[in-house]
Coordinates of C-alpha atoms in Angstrom, one line a residue:
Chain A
X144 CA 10.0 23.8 0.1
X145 CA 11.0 20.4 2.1
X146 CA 9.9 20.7 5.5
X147 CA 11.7 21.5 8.6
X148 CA 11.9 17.9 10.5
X149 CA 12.9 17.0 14.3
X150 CA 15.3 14.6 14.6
X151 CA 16.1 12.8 18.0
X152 CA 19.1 10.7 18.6
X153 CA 22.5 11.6 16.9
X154 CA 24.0 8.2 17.2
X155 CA 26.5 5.9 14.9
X156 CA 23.0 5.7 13.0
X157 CA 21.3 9.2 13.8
X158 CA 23.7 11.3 12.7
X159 CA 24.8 10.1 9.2
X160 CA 21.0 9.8 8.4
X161 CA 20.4 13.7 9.7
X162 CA 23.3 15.2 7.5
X163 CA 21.5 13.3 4.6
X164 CA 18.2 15.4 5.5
X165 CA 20.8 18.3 5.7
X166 CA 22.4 17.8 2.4
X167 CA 19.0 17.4 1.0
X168 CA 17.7 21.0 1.7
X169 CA 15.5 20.3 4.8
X170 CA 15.9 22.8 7.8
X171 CA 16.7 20.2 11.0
X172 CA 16.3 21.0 14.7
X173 CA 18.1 18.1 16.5
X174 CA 17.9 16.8 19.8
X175 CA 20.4 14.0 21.3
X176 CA 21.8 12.9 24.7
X177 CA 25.4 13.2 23.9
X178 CA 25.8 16.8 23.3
X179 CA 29.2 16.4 20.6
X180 CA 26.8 15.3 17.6
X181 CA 24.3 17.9 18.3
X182 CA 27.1 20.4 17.8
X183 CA 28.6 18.8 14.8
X184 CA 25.1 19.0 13.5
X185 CA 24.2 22.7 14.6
X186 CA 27.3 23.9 13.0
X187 CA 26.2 22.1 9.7
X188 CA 23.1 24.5 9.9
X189 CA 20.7 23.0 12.0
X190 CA 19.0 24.3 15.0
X191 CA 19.2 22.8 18.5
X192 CA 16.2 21.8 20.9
X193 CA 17.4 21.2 24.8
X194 CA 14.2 18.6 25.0
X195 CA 11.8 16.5 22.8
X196 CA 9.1 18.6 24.5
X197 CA 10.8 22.2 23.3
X198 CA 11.3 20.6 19.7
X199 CA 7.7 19.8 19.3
X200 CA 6.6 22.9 19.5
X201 CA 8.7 23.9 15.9
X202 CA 8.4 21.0 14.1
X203 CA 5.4 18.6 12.4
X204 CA 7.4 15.7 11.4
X205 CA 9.9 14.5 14.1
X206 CA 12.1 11.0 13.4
X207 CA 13.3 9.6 16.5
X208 CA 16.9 7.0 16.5
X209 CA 17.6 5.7 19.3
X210 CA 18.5 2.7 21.1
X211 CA 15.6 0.5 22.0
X212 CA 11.7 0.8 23.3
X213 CA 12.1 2.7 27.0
X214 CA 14.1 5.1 24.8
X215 CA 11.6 5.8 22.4
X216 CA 9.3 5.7 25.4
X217 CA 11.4 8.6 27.5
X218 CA 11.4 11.0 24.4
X219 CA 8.3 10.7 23.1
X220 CA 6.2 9.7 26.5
X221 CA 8.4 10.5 29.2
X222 CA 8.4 14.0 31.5
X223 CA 10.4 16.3 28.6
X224 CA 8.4 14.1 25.9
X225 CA 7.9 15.2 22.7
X226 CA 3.7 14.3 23.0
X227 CA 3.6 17.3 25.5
X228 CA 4.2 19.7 23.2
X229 CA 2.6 17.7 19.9
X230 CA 1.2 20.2 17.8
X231 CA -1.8 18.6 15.4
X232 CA -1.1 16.5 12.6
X233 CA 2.2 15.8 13.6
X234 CA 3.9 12.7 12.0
X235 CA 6.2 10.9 14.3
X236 CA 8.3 8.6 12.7
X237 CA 10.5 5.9 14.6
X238 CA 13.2 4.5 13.1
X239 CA 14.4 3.2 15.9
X240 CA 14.6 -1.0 16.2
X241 CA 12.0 -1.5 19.3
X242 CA 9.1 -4.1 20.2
X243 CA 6.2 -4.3 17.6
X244 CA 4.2 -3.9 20.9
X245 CA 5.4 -0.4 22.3
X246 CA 5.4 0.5 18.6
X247 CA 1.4 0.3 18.7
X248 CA 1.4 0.8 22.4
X249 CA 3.3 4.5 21.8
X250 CA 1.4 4.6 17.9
X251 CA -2.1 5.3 20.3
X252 CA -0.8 7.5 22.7
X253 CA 0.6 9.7 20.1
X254 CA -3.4 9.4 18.5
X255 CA -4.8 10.5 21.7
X256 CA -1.9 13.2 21.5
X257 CA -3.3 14.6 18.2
X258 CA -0.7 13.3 15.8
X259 CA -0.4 10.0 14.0
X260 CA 3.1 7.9 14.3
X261 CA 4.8 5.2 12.2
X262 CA 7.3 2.6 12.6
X263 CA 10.1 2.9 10.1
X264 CA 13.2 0.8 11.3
X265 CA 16.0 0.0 9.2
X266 CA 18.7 -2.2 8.4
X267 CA 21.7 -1.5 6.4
X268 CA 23.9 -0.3 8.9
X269 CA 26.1 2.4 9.6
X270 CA 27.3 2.2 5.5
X271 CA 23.7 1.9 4.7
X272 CA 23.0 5.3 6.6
X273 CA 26.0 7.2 5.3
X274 CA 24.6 6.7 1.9
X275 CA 21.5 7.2 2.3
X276 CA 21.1 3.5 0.9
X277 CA 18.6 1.8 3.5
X278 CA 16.2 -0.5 3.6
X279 CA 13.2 0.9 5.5
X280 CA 10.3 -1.5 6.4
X281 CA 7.0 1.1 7.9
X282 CA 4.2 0.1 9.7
X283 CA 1.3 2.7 9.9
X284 CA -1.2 4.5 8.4
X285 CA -0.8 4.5 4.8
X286 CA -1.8 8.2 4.2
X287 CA 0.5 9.2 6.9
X288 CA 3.6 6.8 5.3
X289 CA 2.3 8.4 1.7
X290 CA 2.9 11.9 3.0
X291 CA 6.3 11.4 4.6
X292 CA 7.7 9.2 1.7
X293 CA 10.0 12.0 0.2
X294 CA 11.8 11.9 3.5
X295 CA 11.8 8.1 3.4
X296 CA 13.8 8.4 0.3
X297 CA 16.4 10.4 1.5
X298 CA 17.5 8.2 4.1
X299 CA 16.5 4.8 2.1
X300 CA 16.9 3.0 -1.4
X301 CA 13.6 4.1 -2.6
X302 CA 13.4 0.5 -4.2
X303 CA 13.8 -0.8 -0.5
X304 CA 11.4 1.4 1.2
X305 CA 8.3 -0.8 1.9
X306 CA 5.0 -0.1 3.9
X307 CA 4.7 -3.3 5.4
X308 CA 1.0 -2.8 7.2
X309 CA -0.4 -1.7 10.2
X310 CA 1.0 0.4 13.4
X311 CA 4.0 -2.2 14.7
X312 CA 4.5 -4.0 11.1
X313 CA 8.1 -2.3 10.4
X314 CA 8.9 -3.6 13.9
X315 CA 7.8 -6.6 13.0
X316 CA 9.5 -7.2 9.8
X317 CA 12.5 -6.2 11.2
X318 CA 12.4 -8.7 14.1
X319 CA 11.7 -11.2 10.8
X320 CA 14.8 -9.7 9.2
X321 CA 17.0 -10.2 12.4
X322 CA 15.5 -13.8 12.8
X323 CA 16.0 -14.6 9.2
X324 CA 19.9 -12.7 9.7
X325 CA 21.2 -14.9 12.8
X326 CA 19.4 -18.5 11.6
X327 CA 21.8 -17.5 8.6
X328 CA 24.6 -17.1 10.1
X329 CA 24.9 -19.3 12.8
X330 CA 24.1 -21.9 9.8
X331 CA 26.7 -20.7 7.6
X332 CA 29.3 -20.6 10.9
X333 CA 28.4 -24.7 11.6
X334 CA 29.0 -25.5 7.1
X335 CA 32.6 -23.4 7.8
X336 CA 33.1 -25.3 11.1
X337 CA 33.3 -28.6 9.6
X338 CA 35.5 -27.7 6.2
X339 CA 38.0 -26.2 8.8
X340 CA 37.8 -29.2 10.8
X341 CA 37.5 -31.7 8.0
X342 CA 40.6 -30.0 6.9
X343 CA 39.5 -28.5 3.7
X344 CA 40.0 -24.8 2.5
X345 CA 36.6 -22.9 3.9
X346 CA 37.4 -20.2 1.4
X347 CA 36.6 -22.3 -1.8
X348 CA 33.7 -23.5 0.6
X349 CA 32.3 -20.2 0.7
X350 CA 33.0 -19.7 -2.9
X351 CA 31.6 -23.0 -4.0
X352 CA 28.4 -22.3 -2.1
X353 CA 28.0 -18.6 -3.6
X354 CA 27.5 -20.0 -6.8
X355 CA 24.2 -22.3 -6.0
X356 CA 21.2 -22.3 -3.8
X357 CA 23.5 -21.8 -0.4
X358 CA 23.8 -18.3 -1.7
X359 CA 22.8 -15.4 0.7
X360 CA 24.3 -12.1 1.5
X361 CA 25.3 -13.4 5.2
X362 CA 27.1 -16.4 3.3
X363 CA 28.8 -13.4 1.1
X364 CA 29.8 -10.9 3.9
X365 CA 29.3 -12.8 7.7
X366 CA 30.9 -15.5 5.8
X367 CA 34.3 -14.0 4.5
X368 CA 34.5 -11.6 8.1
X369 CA 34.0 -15.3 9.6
X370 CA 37.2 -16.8 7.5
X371 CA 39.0 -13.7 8.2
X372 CA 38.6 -13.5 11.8
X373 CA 37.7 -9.9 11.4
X374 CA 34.6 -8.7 13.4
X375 CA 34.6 -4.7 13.3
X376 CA 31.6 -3.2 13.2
X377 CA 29.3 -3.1 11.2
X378 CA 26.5 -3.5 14.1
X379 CA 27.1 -4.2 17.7
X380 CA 26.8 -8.0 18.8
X381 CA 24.9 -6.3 22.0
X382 CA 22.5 -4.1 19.6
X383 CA 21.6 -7.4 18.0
X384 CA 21.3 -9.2 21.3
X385 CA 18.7 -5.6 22.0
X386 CA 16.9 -6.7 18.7
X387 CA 16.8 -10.6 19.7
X388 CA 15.0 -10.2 22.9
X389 CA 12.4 -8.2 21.0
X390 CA 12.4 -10.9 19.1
X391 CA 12.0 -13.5 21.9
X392 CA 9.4 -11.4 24.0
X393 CA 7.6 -11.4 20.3
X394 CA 7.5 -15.0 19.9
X395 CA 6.3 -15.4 23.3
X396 CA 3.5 -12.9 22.8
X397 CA 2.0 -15.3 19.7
X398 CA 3.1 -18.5 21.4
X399 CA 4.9 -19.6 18.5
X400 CA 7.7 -22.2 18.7
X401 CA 10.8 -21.0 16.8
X402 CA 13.4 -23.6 17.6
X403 CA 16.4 -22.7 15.2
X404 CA 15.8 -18.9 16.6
X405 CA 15.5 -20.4 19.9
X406 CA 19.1 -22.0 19.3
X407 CA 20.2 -18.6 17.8
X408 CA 19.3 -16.6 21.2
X409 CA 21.6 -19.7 23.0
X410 CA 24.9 -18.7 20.9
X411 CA 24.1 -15.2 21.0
X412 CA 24.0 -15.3 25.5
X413 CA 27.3 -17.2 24.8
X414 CA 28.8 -14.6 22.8
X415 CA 28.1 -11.7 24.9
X416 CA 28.9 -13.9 27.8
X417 CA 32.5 -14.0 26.1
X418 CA 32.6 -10.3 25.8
X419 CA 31.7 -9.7 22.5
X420 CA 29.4 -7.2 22.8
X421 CA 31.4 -4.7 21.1
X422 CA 32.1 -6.6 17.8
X423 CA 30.3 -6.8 15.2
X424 CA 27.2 -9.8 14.9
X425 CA 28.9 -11.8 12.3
X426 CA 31.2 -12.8 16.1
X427 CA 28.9 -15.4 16.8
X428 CA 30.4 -17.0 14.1
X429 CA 33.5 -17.1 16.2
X430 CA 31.5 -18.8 19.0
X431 CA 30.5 -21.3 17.0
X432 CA 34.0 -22.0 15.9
X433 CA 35.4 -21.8 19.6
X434 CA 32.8 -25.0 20.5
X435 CA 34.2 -26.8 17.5
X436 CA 37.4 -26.5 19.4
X437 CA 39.0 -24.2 16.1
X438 CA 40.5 -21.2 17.0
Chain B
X409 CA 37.3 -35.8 -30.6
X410 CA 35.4 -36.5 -27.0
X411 CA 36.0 -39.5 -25.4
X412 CA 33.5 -42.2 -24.7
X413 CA 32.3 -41.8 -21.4
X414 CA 30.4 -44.6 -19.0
X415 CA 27.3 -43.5 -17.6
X416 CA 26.0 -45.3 -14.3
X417 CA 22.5 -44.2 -13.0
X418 CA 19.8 -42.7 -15.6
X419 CA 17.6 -40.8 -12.7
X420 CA 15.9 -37.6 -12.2
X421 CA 19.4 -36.0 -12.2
X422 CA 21.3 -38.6 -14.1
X423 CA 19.1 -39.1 -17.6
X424 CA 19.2 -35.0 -18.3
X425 CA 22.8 -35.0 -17.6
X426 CA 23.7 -38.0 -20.0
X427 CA 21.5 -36.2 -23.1
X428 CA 23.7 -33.7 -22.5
X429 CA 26.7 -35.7 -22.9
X430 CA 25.4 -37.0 -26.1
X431 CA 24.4 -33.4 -27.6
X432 CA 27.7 -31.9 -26.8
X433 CA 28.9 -34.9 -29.1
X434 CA 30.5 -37.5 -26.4
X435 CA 29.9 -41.6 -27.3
X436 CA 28.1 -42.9 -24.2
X437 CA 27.8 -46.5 -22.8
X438 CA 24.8 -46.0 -19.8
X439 CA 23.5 -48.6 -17.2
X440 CA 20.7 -48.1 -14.7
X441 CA 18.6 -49.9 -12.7
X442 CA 15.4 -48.7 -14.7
X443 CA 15.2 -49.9 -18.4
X444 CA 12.7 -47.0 -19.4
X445 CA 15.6 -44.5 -19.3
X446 CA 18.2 -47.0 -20.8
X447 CA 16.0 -47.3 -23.7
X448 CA 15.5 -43.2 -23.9
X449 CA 19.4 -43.2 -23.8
X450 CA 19.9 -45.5 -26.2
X451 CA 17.0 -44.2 -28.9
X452 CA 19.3 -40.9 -28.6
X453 CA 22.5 -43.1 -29.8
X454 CA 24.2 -44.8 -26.7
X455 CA 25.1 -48.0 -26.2
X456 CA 24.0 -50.3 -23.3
X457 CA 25.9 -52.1 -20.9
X458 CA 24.5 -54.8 -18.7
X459 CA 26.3 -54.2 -15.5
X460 CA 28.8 -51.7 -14.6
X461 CA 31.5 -54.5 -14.9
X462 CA 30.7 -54.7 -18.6
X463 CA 30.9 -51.0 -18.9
X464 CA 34.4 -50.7 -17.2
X465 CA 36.1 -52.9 -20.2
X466 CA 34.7 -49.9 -23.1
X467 CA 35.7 -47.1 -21.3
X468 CA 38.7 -44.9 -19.4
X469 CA 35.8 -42.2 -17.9
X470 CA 32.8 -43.2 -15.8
X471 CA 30.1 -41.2 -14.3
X472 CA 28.1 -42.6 -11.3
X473 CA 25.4 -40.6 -10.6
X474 CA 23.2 -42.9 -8.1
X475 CA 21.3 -41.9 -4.7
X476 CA 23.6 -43.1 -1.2
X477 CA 26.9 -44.6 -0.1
X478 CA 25.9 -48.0 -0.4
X479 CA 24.7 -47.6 -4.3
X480 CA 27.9 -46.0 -5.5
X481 CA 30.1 -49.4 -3.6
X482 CA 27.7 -51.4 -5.3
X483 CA 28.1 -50.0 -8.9
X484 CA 31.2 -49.8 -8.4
X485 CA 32.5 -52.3 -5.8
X486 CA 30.2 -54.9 -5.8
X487 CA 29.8 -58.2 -7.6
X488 CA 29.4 -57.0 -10.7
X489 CA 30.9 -53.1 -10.1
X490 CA 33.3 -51.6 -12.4
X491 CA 36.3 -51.7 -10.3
X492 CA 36.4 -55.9 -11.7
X493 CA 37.1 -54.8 -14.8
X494 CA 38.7 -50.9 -14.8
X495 CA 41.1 -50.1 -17.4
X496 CA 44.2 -49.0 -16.4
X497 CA 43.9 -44.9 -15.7
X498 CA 40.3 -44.7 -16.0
X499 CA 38.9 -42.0 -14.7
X500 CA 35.8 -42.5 -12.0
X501 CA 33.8 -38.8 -11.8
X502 CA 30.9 -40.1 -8.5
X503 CA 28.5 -37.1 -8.9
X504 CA 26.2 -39.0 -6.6
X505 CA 25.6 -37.3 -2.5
X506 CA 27.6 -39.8 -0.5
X507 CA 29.3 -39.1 2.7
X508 CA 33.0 -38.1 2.7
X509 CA 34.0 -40.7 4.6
X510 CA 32.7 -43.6 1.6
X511 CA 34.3 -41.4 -1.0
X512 CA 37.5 -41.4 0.4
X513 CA 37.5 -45.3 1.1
X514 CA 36.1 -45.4 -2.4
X515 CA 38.8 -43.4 -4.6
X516 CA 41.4 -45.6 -2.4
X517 CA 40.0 -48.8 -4.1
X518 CA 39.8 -47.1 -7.3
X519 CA 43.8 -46.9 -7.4
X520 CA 43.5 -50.4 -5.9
X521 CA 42.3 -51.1 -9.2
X522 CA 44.9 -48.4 -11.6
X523 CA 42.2 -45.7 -11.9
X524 CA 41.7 -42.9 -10.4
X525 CA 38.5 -41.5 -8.4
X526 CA 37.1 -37.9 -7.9
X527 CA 34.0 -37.2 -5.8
X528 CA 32.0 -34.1 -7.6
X529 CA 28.7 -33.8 -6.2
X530 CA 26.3 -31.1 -7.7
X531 CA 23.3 -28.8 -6.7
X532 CA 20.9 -26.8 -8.8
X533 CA 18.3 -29.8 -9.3
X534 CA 16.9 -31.0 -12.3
X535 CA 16.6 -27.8 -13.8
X536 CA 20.4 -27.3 -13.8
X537 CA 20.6 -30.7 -14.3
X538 CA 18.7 -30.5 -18.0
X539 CA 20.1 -26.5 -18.6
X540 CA 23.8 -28.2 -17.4
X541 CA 24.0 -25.3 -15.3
X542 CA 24.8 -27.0 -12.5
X543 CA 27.2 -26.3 -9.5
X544 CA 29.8 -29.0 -9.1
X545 CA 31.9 -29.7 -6.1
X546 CA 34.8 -31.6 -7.0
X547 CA 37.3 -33.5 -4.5
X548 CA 40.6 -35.8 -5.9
X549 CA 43.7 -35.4 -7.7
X550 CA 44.5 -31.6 -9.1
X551 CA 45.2 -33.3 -12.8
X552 CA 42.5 -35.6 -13.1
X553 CA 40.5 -32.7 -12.4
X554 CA 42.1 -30.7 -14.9
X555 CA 42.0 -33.6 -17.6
X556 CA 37.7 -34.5 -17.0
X557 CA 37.1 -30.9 -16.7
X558 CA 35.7 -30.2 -20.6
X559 CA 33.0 -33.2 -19.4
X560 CA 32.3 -31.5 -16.2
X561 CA 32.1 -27.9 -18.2
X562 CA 28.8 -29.9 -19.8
X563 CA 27.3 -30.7 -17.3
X564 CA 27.9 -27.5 -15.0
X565 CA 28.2 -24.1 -15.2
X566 CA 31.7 -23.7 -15.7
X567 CA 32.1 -20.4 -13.7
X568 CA 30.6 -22.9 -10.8
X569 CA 32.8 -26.2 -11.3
X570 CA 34.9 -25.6 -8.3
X571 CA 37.9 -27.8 -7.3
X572 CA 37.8 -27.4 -3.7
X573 CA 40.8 -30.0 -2.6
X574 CA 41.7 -33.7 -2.0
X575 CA 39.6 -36.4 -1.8
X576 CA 36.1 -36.3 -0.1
X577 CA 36.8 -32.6 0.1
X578 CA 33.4 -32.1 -2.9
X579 CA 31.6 -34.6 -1.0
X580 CA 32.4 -32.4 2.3
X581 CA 31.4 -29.4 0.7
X582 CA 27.9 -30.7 -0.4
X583 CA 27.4 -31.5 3.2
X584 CA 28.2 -28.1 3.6
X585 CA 25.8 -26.5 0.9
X586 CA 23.2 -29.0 2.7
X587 CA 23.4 -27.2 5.9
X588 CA 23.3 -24.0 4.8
X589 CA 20.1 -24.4 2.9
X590 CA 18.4 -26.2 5.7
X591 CA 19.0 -24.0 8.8
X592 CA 18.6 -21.1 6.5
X593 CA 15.1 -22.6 5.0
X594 CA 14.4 -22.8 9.1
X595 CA 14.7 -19.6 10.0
X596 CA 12.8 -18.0 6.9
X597 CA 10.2 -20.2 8.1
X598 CA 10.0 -18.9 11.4
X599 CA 10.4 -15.3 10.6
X600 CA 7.1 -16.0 7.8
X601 CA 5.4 -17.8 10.4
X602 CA 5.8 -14.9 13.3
X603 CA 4.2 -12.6 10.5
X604 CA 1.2 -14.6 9.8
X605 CA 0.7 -15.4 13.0
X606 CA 0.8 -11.6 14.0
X607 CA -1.4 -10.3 11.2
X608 CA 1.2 -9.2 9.2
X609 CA 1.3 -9.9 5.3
X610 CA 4.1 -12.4 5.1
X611 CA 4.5 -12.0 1.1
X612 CA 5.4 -8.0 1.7
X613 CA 7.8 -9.4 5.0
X614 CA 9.6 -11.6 2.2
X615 CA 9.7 -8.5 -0.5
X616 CA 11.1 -6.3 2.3
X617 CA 13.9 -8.6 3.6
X618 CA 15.1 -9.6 0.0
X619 CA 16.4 -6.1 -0.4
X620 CA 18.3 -6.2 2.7
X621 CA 21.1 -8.7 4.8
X622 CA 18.3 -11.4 5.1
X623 CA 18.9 -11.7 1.3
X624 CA 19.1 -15.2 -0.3
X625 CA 18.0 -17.9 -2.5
X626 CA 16.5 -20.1 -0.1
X627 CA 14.3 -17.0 0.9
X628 CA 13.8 -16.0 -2.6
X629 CA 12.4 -19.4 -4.0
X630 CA 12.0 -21.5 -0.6
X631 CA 10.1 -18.5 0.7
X632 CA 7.8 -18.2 -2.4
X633 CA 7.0 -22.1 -2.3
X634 CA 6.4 -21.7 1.4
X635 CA 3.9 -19.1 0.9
X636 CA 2.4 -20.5 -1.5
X637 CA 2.1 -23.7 0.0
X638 CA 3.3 -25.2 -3.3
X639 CA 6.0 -27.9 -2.5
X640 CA 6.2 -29.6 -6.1
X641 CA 10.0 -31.1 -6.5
X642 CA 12.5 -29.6 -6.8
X643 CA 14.5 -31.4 -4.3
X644 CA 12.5 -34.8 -3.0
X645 CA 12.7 -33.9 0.9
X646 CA 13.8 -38.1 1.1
X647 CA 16.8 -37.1 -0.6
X648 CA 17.3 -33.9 1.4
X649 CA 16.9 -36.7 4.2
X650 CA 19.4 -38.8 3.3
X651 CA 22.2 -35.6 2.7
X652 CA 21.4 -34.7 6.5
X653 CA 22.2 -38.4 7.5
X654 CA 25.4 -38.2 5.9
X655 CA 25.7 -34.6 7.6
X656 CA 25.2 -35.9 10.9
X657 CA 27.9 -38.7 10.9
X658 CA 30.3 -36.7 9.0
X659 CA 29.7 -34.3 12.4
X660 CA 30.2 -37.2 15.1
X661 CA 33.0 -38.1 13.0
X662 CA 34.6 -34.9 13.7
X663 CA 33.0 -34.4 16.9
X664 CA 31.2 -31.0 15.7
X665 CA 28.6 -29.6 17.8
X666 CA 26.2 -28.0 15.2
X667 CA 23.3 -27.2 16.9
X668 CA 21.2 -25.1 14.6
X669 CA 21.6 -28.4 12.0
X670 CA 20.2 -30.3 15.1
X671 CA 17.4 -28.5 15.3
X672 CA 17.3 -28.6 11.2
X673 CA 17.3 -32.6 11.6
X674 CA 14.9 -33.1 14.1
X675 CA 12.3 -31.0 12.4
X676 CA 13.2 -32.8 9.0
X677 CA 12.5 -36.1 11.1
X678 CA 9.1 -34.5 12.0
X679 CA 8.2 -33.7 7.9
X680 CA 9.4 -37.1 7.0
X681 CA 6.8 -38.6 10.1
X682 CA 4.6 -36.3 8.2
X683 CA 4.4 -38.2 5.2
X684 CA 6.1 -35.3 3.2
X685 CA 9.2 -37.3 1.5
X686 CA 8.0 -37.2 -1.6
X687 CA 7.7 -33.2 -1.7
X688 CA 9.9 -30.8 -2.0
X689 CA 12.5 -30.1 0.7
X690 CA 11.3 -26.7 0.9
X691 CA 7.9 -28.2 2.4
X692 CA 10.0 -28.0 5.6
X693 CA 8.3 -24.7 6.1
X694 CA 4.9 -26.2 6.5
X695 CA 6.5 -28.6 9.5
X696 CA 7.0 -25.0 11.1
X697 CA 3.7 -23.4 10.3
X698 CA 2.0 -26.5 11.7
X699 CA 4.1 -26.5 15.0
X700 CA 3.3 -22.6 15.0
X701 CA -0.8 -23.8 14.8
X702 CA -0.7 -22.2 11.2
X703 CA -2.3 -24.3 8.4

């Protein structure tokens, strides 16, 4: 019989990915900060905990969303925490976007706590959560990863769920991912910059560019949200900006010179200095554009 | 029956393309700078012209398929170019990289001269240039187009022969294609770098991210020559070189800020100071794992 799990943090993320562990036969006890998801989820049939601490008393594999590393620090770590109450052998699993270095740094406490934790952060977005369709990069113990896997697959594309390495590899590869994303896009923004200006259509552009070694999914979907003008999320400009720091602080940790990322981290300021924190990532597009003088 | 078609420029890109020509049962006339190739061209059954001049009195469509600016206006413009001698609605197809700028001022001398010029730069290499699968990006009048587009359907891919608008406007979008590929090779380069250089194995970091938004071909093939370290053309980074050059003044032109292709050209600089022309442009990455201390 699947396992009862914890799950902390009902967010745009959180709670599509719960209701999948829901629909999938699991018994859930769920703990978030706004209290609206927790009862949509209670009155699907799961149980509520009023802290992490009070929830790790019923469960032995607990999944934590939330925002960034201090949150993942505050439920796990802080004075209602769920190590306080870890019961042996407990998996944690964060799937949560945070630094590679809290993921270890929290990966040990949760050893000394008795349990064993991985870092399981996603992309695919809100879509990717609904269905259950996400790509999942984990960092961790392989015996530990091996033994949650099922529950992987529920929330993931079991093709795209990948154990990476050790404790902090997920985050890692997700900082890669995010790197890889924005480099992307903020390319793909300049190549429609100068067709507008040049005065040729930017739609065949795109559609020229598909066919050949330009080709990436940002080109694909950032691209035609780009032409349209249309930036609903999707994900937040100021969860990326959340994920770029990590990035930053990362790079700066291994001294390594990143310059296009470097450039990337420039537009990005720009665009939440415009107040576009709310729309979705593919807006820096639109700052490029603005500097090009196109509107 | 297919028409007899000049051939200007019997290359890495050019001699594949031309067989292919003469297999799908067109008469060619060729001229190149190196004999070897003539000869080749001419065992397979085409004729030889001396200089392009020559070849403008036996024909009504000419391909130049040559490496800059300054080779097309000679073959074409020069002392000896073609434009002495066009016949009255011949058809000039330039599938050389030039900038925009020269193949505008180019197809304006070509109706100088009674012909007509389109600008139809491709990508895919010298793989799609021998499997004429080739992407072609085509600029110049909509019924010239239409009439040369059975030779182009050779040479290309014809789901990816794409008329994208007036003159220049395929020269443009190369440029375009250009900087996609580079500031995306960039940032796969820095996110594979931050991996190595944090333990983490970059190979799995590339397997993870190709199932995701970070999706594309650059990272699929760029990314596996990267980690292997094996930067066999391909793409002669020289060339790569030369399409940035023509990228950058195309941007002053318009007064584009691009800064991510900034960055792309100052660390091209740095693999050209390297000694690295003659590899492929993918060997971009290694510029980045050397800045990163990563050999």
């Amino acid at each position: 019989m699947p396992e009862t799990i914890g799950f902390i943090g009902l967010g745009l993320m959180g709670k599509p990915m719960a209701l999948n562990l829901l629909k999938a036969g699991h018994s859930l006890v769920v703990n978030s900060r706004s209290q609206g998801p927790v009862e949509e989820l209670v009155s699907a049939g799961a149980a509520r905990a009023d802290t992490p601490e009070q929830m790790a008393r019923q469960v032995t594999r607990l999944i934590t969303m939330v925002p960034d590393s201090p949150d993942v620090e505050l439920v796990l770590d802080g004075p209602h925490g769920a190590f306080r109450a870890l019961q042996p052998g407990t998996i944690v699993i964060d799937m949560s976007s945070i630094a590679p270095a809290a993921a270890r740094r929290l990966a040990a406490r949760a050893r000394s706590h008795g349990g064993v934790m991985l870092d399981a952060p996603v992309s695919g977005g809100d879509i990717g959560a609904k269905n259950g369709t996400l790509s999942i990069m984990v960092g961790g113990d392989a015996q530990a990863f091996a033994t949650v896997r099922p529950i992987l697959d529920v929330l993931g594309n079991p093709e795209r769920v990948v154990h990476v390495g050790a404790e902090g590899a997920g985050q890692l590869c997700k900082l890669c991912n995010q790197m890889v994303i924005g480099g992307t896009l903020v390319a793909v923004a300049e190549a429609l910059a100068l067709a507008r200006k040049a005065g040729v259509d930017a739609g065949k552009v795109r559609e020229a560019l598909l066919g050949g070694f330009a080709q990436s999914r940002v080109l694909e979907v950032h691209g035609a949200r780009a032409l349209a003008g249309t930036y609903v999320p999707g994900f937040k400009t100021a969860l990326y900006a959340k994920d770029l720091n990590n990035v930053m602080s990362t790079l700066a940790e291994h001294s390594l010179p990143a310059p296009v990322t470097a450039v990337v981290q420039q537009l990005l300021h720009a665009t939440m200095a415009a107040g576009r924190g709310d729309d979705d990532n593919s807006v820096m597009a639109q700052t490029v554009f603005d500097l090009a003088g196109l509107h």
